[in-house]
Backbone as ProteinMPNN parsed JSONL, in Angstrom:
{"seq_chain_A": "MLFEVRCAGCGALGWCPCARCIAALADPEPAWIAGAQSVALLFSHDDVGREFVHALKYRGERAIARWLGDSLALAHLAARDGPASIDPAAIDTVTWAPTTAAHRRARGFDQAETLARSTARALGVRPAKLLRRVGSAAQSGASRDVRLAGPRFEGRSRAGGCRVLLVDDVVTTGATLRAATAALVGAGAQTVHVAACARRGRDRVPADA", "coords_chain_A": {"N_chain_A": [[65.877, 101.832, 67.825], [63.584, 99.734, 66.062], [63.912, 97.197, 63.679], [62.486, 95.673, 60.816], [62.468, 92.177, 60.423], [62.711, 89.951, 57.893], [62.032, 86.909, 56.146], [64.489, 85.665, 53.983], [63.835, 83.989, 51.951], [60.995, 83.836, 51.441], [59.953, 86.23, 52.251], [58.367, 86.524, 54.496], [57.393, 88.023, 57.552], [59.229, 88.147, 60.576], [61.181, 85.947, 61.063], [64.461, 85.136, 59.928], [66.209, 82.827, 58.208], [62.806, 81.622, 57.625], [61.165, 78.759, 59.151], [59.734, 77.237, 57.297], [60.93, 77.812, 54.825], [63.522, 76.905, 55.275], [63.023, 74.176, 55.495], [62.317, 73.704, 52.894], [64.611, 73.742, 51.399], [66.714, 72.228, 49.0], [68.686, 69.255, 48.898], [72.173, 69.377, 48.127], [74.052, 68.238, 45.246], [77.069, 66.359, 45.59], [80.386, 67.81, 45.677], [83.702, 67.741, 44.478], [86.781, 68.986, 45.364], [89.92, 69.481, 44.229], [92.739, 68.96, 46.222], [91.575, 69.801, 48.583], [90.803, 68.935, 51.958], [88.297, 68.37, 52.943], [84.901, 68.869, 51.878], [82.17, 70.853, 52.359], [78.758, 71.39, 51.799], [75.757, 73.338, 51.687], [73.14, 73.523, 50.401], [71.136, 73.051, 47.395], [71.401, 75.204, 44.548], [68.737, 76.233, 43.908], [65.429, 77.528, 43.586], [64.342, 78.226, 46.77], [66.921, 78.124, 47.866], [68.408, 79.57, 45.984], [67.241, 82.097, 46.372], [68.121, 82.674, 48.957], [70.898, 82.948, 48.53], [70.917, 85.105, 46.717], [69.851, 87.112, 48.335], [71.938, 87.558, 50.083], [74.086, 88.076, 48.271], [73.342, 90.131, 46.474], [71.802, 91.912, 47.888], [72.883, 92.187, 50.346], [71.928, 91.311, 52.872], [71.991, 91.205, 56.299], [70.947, 89.432, 58.223], [70.513, 86.956, 56.908], [73.117, 86.455, 56.205], [74.318, 85.969, 58.694], [72.945, 83.619, 59.445], [73.719, 81.88, 57.37], [76.493, 81.816, 57.801], [76.633, 80.602, 60.355], [75.528, 78.138, 59.631], [77.369, 77.181, 57.743], [79.574, 76.801, 59.38], [78.648, 74.715, 61.045], [78.196, 72.77, 59.081], [80.79, 72.321, 58.159], [81.956, 71.161, 60.433], [80.493, 68.814, 60.514], [81.356, 67.561, 58.242], [83.803, 66.453, 58.639], [86.422, 64.036, 58.354], [88.736, 61.289, 58.197], [91.875, 60.003, 59.656], [91.65, 58.814, 63.032], [93.446, 59.992, 64.761], [93.779, 62.493, 63.824], [92.244, 65.624, 63.701], [90.432, 66.982, 61.424], [88.613, 68.998, 61.548], [89.604, 70.924, 63.148], [90.67, 74.114, 62.844], [92.693, 76.957, 61.983], [92.129, 79.416, 60.881], [89.727, 81.283, 58.921], [89.147, 81.859, 55.518], [88.602, 83.433, 52.274], [87.669, 83.317, 48.766], [88.458, 85.98, 46.948], [86.199, 88.269, 45.346], [85.891, 89.958, 42.127], [87.356, 93.23, 41.627], [85.605, 94.96, 40.352], [83.063, 93.863, 40.879], [83.029, 94.123, 43.638], [83.05, 96.897, 43.93], [80.618, 97.544, 42.687], [78.706, 96.253, 44.305], [79.378, 97.067, 46.811], [80.522, 95.535, 48.741], [82.158, 92.389, 49.494], [80.745, 89.396, 49.015], [81.705, 86.85, 49.653], [83.684, 87.372, 51.517], [82.085, 88.452, 53.556], [80.631, 86.137, 54.25], [82.762, 84.523, 55.134], [83.69, 85.908, 57.389], [81.436, 85.774, 59.031], [81.255, 82.996, 59.346], [83.695, 82.449, 60.607], [83.277, 83.774, 63.023], [81.278, 82.165, 64.101], [82.707, 79.832, 64.513], [84.591, 80.625, 66.299], [87.141, 81.559, 65.611], [89.741, 83.569, 64.061], [89.13, 85.464, 61.111], [90.975, 85.737, 58.002], [92.58, 87.464, 55.37], [93.834, 85.694, 52.974], [94.256, 85.349, 50.311], [94.914, 86.722, 47.083], [93.316, 88.063, 44.317], [94.112, 87.604, 40.937], [94.028, 89.498, 38.103], [90.997, 90.528, 36.31], [88.816, 89.113, 35.401], [85.54, 87.799, 35.646], [83.687, 85.041, 37.075], [80.912, 84.639, 37.194], [78.255, 84.476, 34.939], [79.926, 83.848, 32.868], [81.133, 81.862, 30.054], [81.02, 78.227, 29.75], [83.581, 77.192, 29.143], [85.251, 79.279, 29.928], [84.643, 79.338, 32.642], [85.655, 76.838, 33.415], [88.381, 77.227, 33.026], [88.866, 78.992, 35.041], [89.508, 81.468, 37.687], [92.506, 83.28, 38.722], [94.625, 83.075, 41.553], [96.736, 84.355, 44.145], [98.45, 83.093, 46.892], [98.923, 84.316, 50.193], [101.8, 84.819, 52.301], [101.189, 84.483, 54.949], [99.575, 82.295, 55.097], [101.138, 80.112, 55.483], [101.712, 77.085, 57.127], [99.195, 77.05, 58.274], [95.952, 75.757, 59.183], [93.323, 75.854, 57.181], [90.039, 77.089, 56.583], [88.258, 77.473, 53.746], [85.937, 79.588, 52.343], [83.001, 80.049, 50.331], [80.303, 81.352, 48.242], [78.79, 80.094, 46.103], [79.081, 77.052, 44.296], [79.868, 76.051, 41.106], [81.292, 74.927, 38.58], [83.415, 74.454, 40.187], [85.864, 75.564, 39.713], [86.814, 78.024, 40.745], [87.186, 77.504, 43.493], [88.993, 75.391, 43.328], [91.226, 76.702, 42.226], [91.711, 78.582, 44.227], [92.225, 76.914, 46.422], [94.544, 75.6, 45.518], [96.29, 77.789, 45.439], [96.478, 78.442, 48.149], [97.606, 76.106, 49.206], [99.999, 76.209, 47.781], [101.096, 78.405, 49.007], [101.825, 77.374, 51.359], [99.948, 76.411, 53.192], [98.866, 74.221, 55.756], [96.623, 72.461, 55.803], [93.639, 72.503, 53.807], [90.265, 73.14, 54.007], [86.993, 73.16, 52.615], [84.028, 75.095, 52.43], [80.836, 75.795, 51.26], [77.908, 77.645, 50.329], [75.906, 77.013, 48.29], [75.202, 74.63, 45.688], [75.379, 74.769, 42.332], [73.63, 73.519, 39.506], [73.847, 74.04, 36.743], [76.106, 73.895, 34.001], [77.569, 71.875, 35.139], [80.33, 69.709, 35.624], [82.347, 66.709, 35.204], [83.928, 65.403, 38.165], [86.689, 65.145, 37.925], [87.459, 66.988, 36.089]], "CA_chain_A": [[64.914, 101.618, 66.756], [63.338, 98.345, 65.707], [63.939, 96.96, 62.244], [61.792, 94.477, 60.389], [63.233, 91.015, 59.992], [61.908, 89.161, 56.972], [62.684, 85.728, 55.586], [65.132, 85.915, 52.691], [63.27, 83.103, 50.943], [59.595, 84.116, 51.101], [59.592, 87.578, 52.653], [57.496, 86.53, 55.667], [57.9, 88.81, 58.664], [59.437, 87.481, 61.862], [62.416, 85.195, 61.198], [65.269, 85.03, 58.715], [65.073, 82.418, 57.37], [61.714, 80.974, 58.341], [61.264, 77.296, 59.206], [59.198, 76.65, 56.078], [61.93, 77.919, 53.754], [64.626, 75.998, 55.606], [62.579, 72.829, 55.158], [62.169, 73.597, 51.436], [65.922, 73.689, 50.755], [67.03, 70.939, 48.378], [70.043, 68.772, 49.16], [73.064, 69.586, 46.978], [74.895, 67.143, 44.785], [78.414, 66.549, 46.144], [81.434, 68.407, 44.845], [85.067, 67.366, 44.841], [87.731, 70.078, 45.099], [91.281, 68.95, 44.311], [93.595, 69.56, 47.241], [90.836, 70.073, 49.817], [90.655, 67.794, 52.853], [86.868, 68.095, 53.042], [84.038, 69.832, 51.191], [80.841, 70.915, 52.964], [77.807, 72.177, 51.026], [74.513, 73.476, 52.43], [71.911, 73.262, 49.663], [71.184, 73.241, 45.954], [71.116, 76.583, 44.12], [67.434, 76.199, 43.251], [64.262, 78.02, 44.315], [64.629, 78.918, 48.022], [68.367, 78.259, 48.003], [68.825, 80.694, 45.139], [66.798, 83.334, 47.021], [69.033, 82.919, 50.082], [72.166, 83.447, 47.99], [70.699, 86.439, 46.146], [69.667, 88.057, 49.436], [73.29, 87.886, 50.543], [74.996, 88.529, 47.222], [72.916, 91.341, 45.792], [71.157, 92.863, 48.801], [73.709, 92.313, 51.54], [71.098, 91.18, 54.062], [72.837, 90.732, 57.404], [70.351, 88.308, 58.941], [70.796, 85.71, 56.191], [74.565, 86.243, 56.285], [74.593, 85.329, 59.988], [72.449, 82.244, 59.421], [74.572, 81.101, 56.477], [77.77, 81.608, 58.473], [76.428, 79.57, 61.378], [75.271, 76.864, 58.966], [78.626, 76.723, 57.152], [80.399, 76.303, 60.48], [78.123, 73.403, 61.435], [78.408, 71.826, 57.973], [82.205, 71.966, 58.16], [82.196, 70.226, 61.527], [79.864, 67.537, 60.171], [82.014, 66.969, 57.074], [85.143, 65.96, 58.978], [86.735, 62.621, 58.244], [90.181, 61.095, 58.276], [92.35, 59.171, 60.757], [91.177, 59.214, 64.359], [94.465, 60.795, 65.442], [93.785, 63.823, 63.221], [90.946, 66.279, 63.72], [90.452, 67.937, 60.323], [87.714, 70.11, 61.822], [90.373, 71.938, 63.858], [91.234, 75.066, 61.897], [93.315, 78.142, 62.57], [91.558, 80.639, 60.33], [88.773, 81.173, 57.81], [89.438, 82.822, 54.465], [87.639, 83.443, 51.173], [88.166, 83.582, 47.42], [87.972, 87.341, 46.706], [85.515, 88.583, 44.105], [86.614, 90.949, 41.329], [87.258, 94.611, 42.114], [84.408, 95.565, 39.771], [81.903, 93.392, 41.634], [83.066, 94.709, 44.982], [82.634, 98.302, 43.817], [79.199, 97.609, 42.33], [77.867, 95.793, 45.419], [79.783, 97.73, 48.038], [81.091, 94.545, 49.654], [82.481, 91.091, 48.909], [79.863, 88.454, 49.721], [82.493, 85.736, 50.189], [84.315, 87.872, 52.75], [81.022, 88.519, 54.561], [80.396, 84.768, 54.699], [83.925, 84.042, 55.875], [83.715, 86.556, 58.704], [80.341, 85.209, 59.808], [81.62, 81.619, 59.675], [84.773, 82.509, 61.595], [82.661, 84.144, 64.305], [80.576, 80.992, 64.621], [83.7, 78.827, 64.916], [85.446, 81.181, 67.336], [88.506, 81.781, 65.128], [89.898, 84.828, 63.344], [89.208, 85.416, 59.646], [92.197, 86.338, 57.467], [92.637, 87.575, 53.916], [95.013, 84.914, 52.602], [94.315, 85.218, 48.861], [94.785, 87.906, 46.225], [92.83, 87.706, 42.982], [94.962, 88.107, 39.864], [93.207, 89.761, 36.924], [89.675, 91.089, 36.578], [87.759, 88.303, 34.787], [84.56, 87.26, 36.588], [83.138, 83.734, 36.749], [79.465, 84.717, 37.025], [77.842, 84.859, 33.6], [80.923, 83.458, 31.872], [80.867, 80.612, 29.353], [81.504, 77.021, 30.428], [85.024, 77.074, 28.957], [85.892, 80.285, 30.781], [84.493, 78.881, 34.023], [86.563, 75.718, 33.664], [89.738, 77.773, 33.137], [88.912, 79.508, 36.399], [90.288, 82.664, 38.0], [93.848, 83.045, 39.276], [94.835, 83.632, 42.885], [98.039, 84.23, 44.797], [98.342, 82.909, 48.331], [99.798, 85.162, 51.013], [102.742, 84.047, 53.116], [100.576, 84.203, 56.253], [98.909, 80.991, 55.042], [102.111, 79.079, 55.8], [101.522, 76.31, 58.345], [97.835, 77.19, 58.801], [94.834, 74.898, 58.814], [92.451, 76.901, 56.65], [88.709, 76.826, 56.038], [88.016, 78.35, 52.611], [84.491, 79.759, 52.241], [82.479, 80.738, 49.15], [78.844, 81.323, 48.225], [78.22, 79.153, 45.143], [79.97, 76.182, 43.535], [79.307, 75.598, 39.831], [82.267, 73.934, 38.104], [84.434, 74.256, 41.219], [87.148, 76.109, 39.273], [87.265, 79.071, 41.663], [87.68, 76.906, 44.73], [90.213, 74.638, 43.02], [92.33, 77.646, 42.072], [91.987, 79.168, 45.533], [92.859, 75.872, 47.237], [95.914, 75.416, 45.026], [97.092, 78.946, 45.847], [96.729, 78.328, 49.585], [98.586, 75.021, 49.377], [101.264, 76.72, 47.269], [101.632, 79.367, 49.97], [102.291, 76.645, 52.54], [98.898, 76.016, 54.135], [99.004, 72.839, 56.207], [95.45, 71.799, 55.244], [92.579, 73.39, 53.338], [88.917, 72.611, 53.972], [86.121, 74.037, 51.826], [82.611, 75.143, 52.782], [80.116, 76.715, 50.377], [76.463, 77.647, 50.576], [75.031, 76.4, 47.294], [75.749, 73.881, 44.552], [74.591, 75.059, 41.14], [73.654, 72.422, 38.564], [74.189, 74.449, 35.381], [77.504, 73.793, 33.623], [78.273, 70.923, 35.984], [81.281, 68.892, 34.893], [82.851, 65.611, 36.023], [84.775, 65.84, 39.27], [88.106, 65.158, 37.588], [87.704, 67.974, 35.028]], "C_chain_A": [[64.778, 100.128, 66.465], [63.274, 98.218, 64.198], [63.193, 95.672, 61.932], [62.787, 93.381, 60.047], [62.314, 90.171, 59.132], [62.722, 87.985, 56.443], [63.253, 86.057, 54.217], [64.553, 85.05, 51.587], [61.887, 83.505, 50.481], [59.136, 85.506, 51.485], [58.694, 87.656, 53.866], [58.171, 87.264, 56.82], [58.12, 87.94, 59.895], [60.763, 86.776, 62.036], [63.164, 85.185, 59.871], [66.34, 83.97, 58.912], [63.988, 81.759, 58.203], [61.855, 79.455, 58.246], [60.767, 76.652, 57.914], [60.234, 76.695, 54.954], [63.137, 77.026, 54.02], [64.258, 74.568, 55.207], [62.486, 72.615, 53.65], [63.51, 73.531, 50.709], [66.202, 72.288, 50.219], [68.475, 70.552, 48.684], [70.922, 68.972, 47.921], [73.694, 68.29, 46.51], [76.306, 67.394, 45.313], [79.36, 67.207, 45.148], [82.781, 67.935, 45.373], [85.991, 68.499, 44.425], [89.138, 69.534, 45.296], [92.088, 69.709, 45.358], [92.909, 69.827, 48.555], [90.68, 68.799, 50.641], [89.199, 67.401, 53.036], [86.11, 69.191, 52.304], [82.651, 69.742, 51.815], [79.963, 71.851, 52.145], [76.475, 72.204, 51.761], [73.289, 73.034, 51.649], [72.13, 73.465, 48.175], [70.787, 74.676, 45.602], [69.839, 76.605, 43.278], [66.402, 76.832, 44.165], [64.676, 78.775, 45.591], [66.122, 79.125, 48.214], [68.912, 79.424, 47.198], [68.43, 82.034, 45.775], [67.692, 83.685, 48.205], [70.338, 83.54, 49.584], [71.992, 84.849, 47.437], [70.507, 87.497, 47.236], [71.01, 88.492, 50.014], [74.071, 88.637, 49.476], [74.627, 89.895, 46.646], [72.259, 92.369, 46.712], [71.902, 93.022, 50.116], [72.941, 92.185, 52.84], [71.882, 90.508, 55.191], [72.268, 89.501, 58.093], [70.643, 86.988, 58.237], [72.286, 85.419, 56.196], [74.934, 85.555, 57.593], [74.154, 83.875, 59.975], [73.316, 81.365, 58.537], [75.926, 80.823, 57.12], [77.683, 80.536, 59.544], [76.275, 78.193, 60.73], [76.529, 76.306, 58.319], [79.551, 76.162, 58.22], [79.955, 74.911, 60.897], [78.366, 72.361, 60.347], [79.865, 71.394, 57.898], [82.495, 70.939, 59.246], [81.621, 68.848, 61.202], [80.588, 66.817, 59.05], [83.359, 66.337, 57.404], [85.241, 64.456, 58.79], [88.243, 62.487, 58.354], [90.569, 60.243, 59.465], [91.91, 59.71, 62.113], [92.162, 60.122, 65.081], [94.521, 62.223, 64.926], [92.375, 64.386, 63.282], [90.915, 67.327, 62.623], [89.479, 69.086, 60.523], [88.44, 71.224, 62.567], [91.043, 72.855, 62.838], [91.793, 76.263, 62.651], [92.661, 79.435, 62.102], [90.567, 80.315, 59.218], [89.124, 82.243, 56.784], [88.435, 82.663, 53.333], [88.352, 83.66, 49.848], [87.635, 84.958, 47.007], [87.26, 87.479, 45.365], [86.342, 89.598, 43.327], [86.428, 92.339, 41.93], [85.995, 95.275, 41.594], [83.154, 95.136, 40.531], [81.881, 93.997, 43.028], [82.619, 96.169, 44.948], [81.131, 98.398, 43.566], [78.301, 97.255, 43.512], [78.182, 96.499, 46.721], [80.383, 96.799, 49.067], [81.43, 93.292, 48.861], [81.692, 90.048, 49.683], [80.635, 87.278, 50.308], [83.204, 86.152, 51.476], [83.29, 87.954, 53.875], [80.726, 87.143, 55.137], [81.54, 84.254, 55.574], [83.967, 84.633, 57.278], [82.604, 86.014, 59.606], [80.65, 83.775, 60.247], [82.707, 81.577, 60.744], [84.225, 82.848, 62.982], [81.973, 82.942, 64.931], [81.544, 79.929, 65.137], [84.627, 79.327, 66.012], [86.89, 81.329, 66.921], [88.546, 83.111, 64.375], [89.851, 84.614, 61.839], [90.494, 86.088, 59.188], [92.13, 86.373, 55.952], [93.937, 86.929, 53.45], [95.188, 84.772, 51.094], [94.195, 86.581, 48.181], [94.363, 87.447, 44.848], [93.712, 88.37, 41.937], [94.105, 88.288, 38.618], [91.809, 90.182, 37.319], [88.527, 90.268, 35.996], [86.857, 87.704, 35.864], [84.07, 85.897, 36.12], [81.638, 83.813, 36.454], [79.126, 85.228, 35.631], [78.801, 84.449, 32.504], [80.526, 82.142, 31.208], [81.447, 79.437, 30.129], [83.024, 76.906, 30.317], [85.775, 78.059, 29.837], [85.809, 79.865, 32.24], [85.49, 77.766, 34.349], [88.001, 76.186, 33.798], [89.941, 78.389, 34.509], [89.694, 80.797, 36.549], [91.673, 82.282, 38.508], [93.958, 83.749, 40.62], [96.293, 83.471, 43.288], [97.813, 84.089, 46.291], [99.339, 83.78, 49.072], [100.647, 84.299, 51.944], [102.162, 83.695, 54.482], [99.844, 82.868, 56.277], [99.836, 79.852, 55.47], [101.852, 78.412, 57.136], [100.116, 76.326, 58.904], [96.906, 76.082, 58.329], [93.685, 75.838, 58.456], [91.094, 76.344, 56.251], [88.446, 77.895, 54.984], [86.512, 78.39, 52.335], [84.118, 80.471, 50.946], [80.96, 80.603, 49.14], [78.292, 80.217, 47.334], [79.321, 78.347, 44.463], [79.252, 75.779, 42.249], [80.237, 74.534, 39.262], [83.297, 73.6, 39.181], [85.764, 74.884, 40.88], [87.686, 77.169, 40.222], [87.864, 78.469, 42.916], [88.898, 76.03, 44.495], [91.411, 75.574, 42.922], [92.711, 78.257, 43.417], [92.683, 78.171, 46.456], [94.308, 75.669, 46.823], [96.813, 76.563, 45.456], [97.42, 78.892, 47.33], [97.758, 77.247, 49.877], [99.96, 75.484, 48.906], [101.93, 77.715, 48.208], [102.024, 78.703, 51.285], [101.231, 76.268, 53.545], [99.035, 74.538, 54.483], [97.86, 71.98, 55.666], [94.471, 72.869, 54.779], [91.273, 72.603, 53.328], [88.053, 73.622, 53.243], [84.696, 73.947, 52.359], [81.938, 76.186, 51.901], [78.621, 76.578, 50.605], [75.709, 76.766, 49.589], [75.81, 75.697, 46.201], [74.837, 74.125, 43.364], [74.742, 73.93, 40.134], [74.114, 72.803, 37.179], [75.688, 74.384, 35.163], [78.28, 72.782, 34.461], [79.153, 70.019, 35.126], [81.738, 67.752, 35.767], [83.859, 66.111, 37.046], [86.229, 65.95, 38.89], [88.423, 66.153, 36.481], [88.495, 69.141, 35.559]], "O_chain_A": [[65.732, 99.364, 66.605], [62.653, 99.037, 63.521], [63.259, 94.703, 62.688], [63.829, 93.643, 59.446], [61.261, 89.725, 59.587], [63.944, 88.065, 56.312], [62.575, 86.661, 53.386], [64.752, 85.339, 50.408], [61.612, 83.521, 49.281], [58.048, 85.928, 51.093], [58.285, 88.754, 54.247], [59.377, 87.136, 57.03], [57.287, 87.093, 60.218], [61.425, 86.973, 63.054], [62.545, 85.224, 58.808], [67.277, 84.169, 59.686], [64.221, 81.381, 59.351], [62.561, 78.934, 57.383], [61.311, 75.637, 57.478], [60.394, 75.723, 54.217], [63.708, 76.456, 53.09], [65.08, 73.84, 54.65], [62.565, 71.481, 53.177], [63.534, 73.285, 49.503], [65.957, 71.291, 50.898], [69.367, 71.401, 48.723], [70.468, 68.762, 46.797], [73.851, 67.351, 47.29], [76.697, 68.55, 45.469], [79.149, 67.158, 43.936], [82.962, 67.755, 46.577], [85.985, 68.922, 43.268], [89.51, 69.166, 46.411], [92.114, 70.939, 45.374], [93.582, 70.059, 49.56], [90.455, 67.719, 50.095], [88.895, 66.229, 53.26], [86.613, 70.3, 52.128], [82.028, 68.681, 51.803], [80.366, 72.97, 51.83], [76.093, 71.217, 52.39], [72.478, 72.26, 52.157], [73.162, 73.979, 47.745], [69.949, 75.283, 46.269], [69.862, 76.948, 42.097], [66.484, 76.694, 45.386], [65.289, 79.839, 45.508], [66.548, 80.185, 48.674], [69.769, 80.172, 47.667], [69.198, 82.995, 45.723], [67.989, 84.857, 48.435], [70.821, 84.527, 50.14], [72.845, 85.706, 47.667], [70.946, 88.637, 47.085], [71.192, 89.651, 50.388], [74.644, 89.695, 49.736], [75.503, 90.714, 46.365], [72.165, 93.548, 46.37], [71.578, 93.903, 50.912], [73.256, 92.869, 53.814], [72.369, 89.386, 55.046], [73.021, 88.619, 58.506], [70.985, 86.003, 58.891], [72.685, 84.255, 56.19], [75.774, 84.655, 57.602], [74.884, 82.996, 60.432], [73.621, 80.229, 58.902], [76.453, 79.717, 57.0], [78.55, 79.666, 59.636], [76.822, 77.205, 61.219], [76.745, 75.094, 58.335], [80.234, 75.163, 57.994], [80.786, 74.022, 61.082], [78.699, 71.213, 60.641], [80.153, 70.233, 57.607], [83.2, 69.959, 59.006], [82.202, 67.829, 61.576], [80.459, 65.601, 58.909], [83.99, 65.743, 56.53], [84.291, 63.71, 59.029], [88.943, 63.474, 58.581], [89.699, 59.799, 60.215], [91.812, 60.922, 62.308], [91.763, 60.93, 65.92], [95.21, 63.069, 65.494], [91.414, 63.692, 62.947], [91.33, 68.462, 62.856], [89.502, 70.052, 59.76], [87.949, 72.352, 62.618], [91.887, 72.412, 62.059], [91.42, 76.541, 63.791], [92.637, 80.428, 62.829], [90.571, 79.22, 58.656], [89.369, 83.396, 57.139], [87.518, 81.847, 53.424], [89.491, 84.126, 49.809], [86.44, 85.08, 46.738], [87.669, 86.878, 44.371], [87.379, 90.051, 43.809], [85.463, 92.59, 42.652], [85.373, 96.067, 42.303], [82.28, 95.96, 40.798], [80.816, 94.346, 43.537], [81.895, 96.621, 45.834], [80.45, 99.233, 44.161], [77.257, 97.877, 43.707], [77.356, 96.53, 47.634], [80.723, 97.236, 50.167], [81.039, 93.152, 47.702], [81.937, 89.835, 50.871], [80.257, 86.759, 51.359], [83.308, 85.362, 52.415], [83.577, 87.575, 55.011], [80.587, 86.984, 56.35], [81.315, 83.634, 56.613], [84.25, 83.926, 58.245], [82.811, 85.82, 60.803], [80.346, 83.384, 61.374], [82.648, 80.769, 61.671], [84.656, 82.281, 63.986], [82.067, 82.721, 66.139], [81.235, 79.211, 66.088], [85.374, 78.54, 66.595], [87.786, 81.24, 67.76], [87.505, 83.703, 64.089], [90.469, 83.676, 61.334], [91.047, 86.921, 59.907], [91.675, 85.419, 55.322], [95.005, 87.537, 53.521], [96.148, 84.152, 50.637], [93.474, 87.466, 48.642], [94.975, 86.548, 44.271], [94.023, 89.556, 42.039], [93.515, 87.323, 38.13], [91.463, 90.199, 38.5], [87.373, 90.686, 36.088], [87.337, 87.171, 36.865], [84.037, 85.62, 34.921], [81.149, 83.127, 35.557], [79.629, 86.262, 35.192], [78.525, 84.676, 31.326], [79.692, 81.4, 31.727], [82.255, 79.614, 31.04], [83.687, 76.558, 31.293], [86.806, 77.725, 30.42], [86.773, 80.01, 32.991], [86.093, 77.755, 35.422], [88.766, 75.625, 34.582], [91.031, 78.326, 35.077], [90.452, 81.18, 35.659], [91.971, 81.104, 38.7], [93.459, 84.859, 40.805], [96.987, 82.564, 42.826], [97.073, 84.87, 46.89], [100.472, 83.958, 48.623], [100.256, 83.194, 52.32], [102.588, 82.724, 55.107], [99.525, 82.357, 57.35], [99.373, 78.755, 55.783], [101.778, 79.083, 58.165], [99.856, 75.677, 59.917], [97.052, 75.545, 57.231], [93.143, 76.53, 59.318], [91.001, 75.269, 55.659], [88.414, 79.086, 55.295], [85.888, 77.351, 52.118], [84.82, 81.382, 50.507], [80.392, 79.843, 49.924], [77.411, 79.471, 47.762], [80.365, 78.889, 44.098], [78.153, 75.228, 42.298], [79.986, 73.344, 39.45], [83.975, 72.576, 39.096], [86.713, 74.768, 41.656], [88.889, 77.213, 40.479], [88.938, 78.882, 43.353], [89.758, 75.929, 45.371], [92.48, 75.285, 43.461], [93.893, 78.429, 43.713], [93.611, 78.528, 47.181], [95.196, 75.576, 47.671], [97.974, 76.343, 45.802], [98.525, 79.257, 47.731], [98.665, 77.439, 50.687], [100.97, 75.191, 49.546], [103.152, 77.86, 48.218], [102.493, 79.366, 52.21], [101.563, 75.844, 54.651], [99.29, 73.707, 53.612], [98.095, 70.895, 55.133], [94.47, 73.992, 55.285], [91.184, 71.536, 52.721], [88.351, 74.816, 53.252], [84.215, 72.866, 52.698], [82.405, 77.321, 51.802], [78.135, 75.527, 51.021], [74.96, 75.876, 49.992], [76.914, 76.1, 45.834], [73.668, 73.74, 43.378], [75.848, 73.431, 39.923], [74.715, 71.98, 36.489], [76.461, 74.774, 36.038], [79.51, 72.821, 34.496], [78.761, 69.615, 34.031], [81.54, 67.808, 36.98], [84.552, 67.104, 36.827], [86.952, 66.763, 39.466], [89.546, 66.166, 35.977], [88.798, 70.072, 34.813]]}, "name": "protein", "num_of_chains": 1, "seq": "MLFEVRCAGCGALGWCPCARCIAALADPEPAWIAGAQSVALLFSHDDVGREFVHALKYRGERAIARWLGDSLALAHLAARDGPASIDPAAIDTVTWAPTTAAHRRARGFDQAETLARSTARALGVRPAKLLRRVGSAAQSGASRDVRLAGPRFEGRSRAGGCRVLLVDDVVTTGATLRAATAALVGAGAQTVHVAACARRGRDRVPADA"}
């Protein structure tokens, strides 16, 4: 059977995403995540970028998930820096910051896990669940103070000695990725790199907050 492929940004039939929507993506403002060796971001969470994220997050569209995973892999490789003797783009596994159990039940999947698996496939490495979310509080829709406090994660022992790429869909205050990075480092990860699809402007705070 043949299935329609439509652009996640404009709904045009044929490609996901279409060239026009890709060209319309706005560059994100940079984000700094404490403990991360590098941070790669794809686009701003505005207009077309927001539609891309919603297509993944709320509709589970596979075509946009594949494109985002490929793009996160390329963005990570482009974000590398550091001493010439060290290749921070070399990673052992890709992981994600798990969503709440309630969100996973409501959507039927975890969008961050979907992204991580797609990114890992593009990089030719195995994905691994290296984090456990502690508690049930969600970041989406929460107040600025709650967002800044962030969720809590526990790193799994399998993270020990690994060079990890941590993937997520949206960065707002960065609290989720800071907490996830700290948990991975606490579990013994050798290095942690971060890659996220969108940078949201609302509730933005100084990098050292």
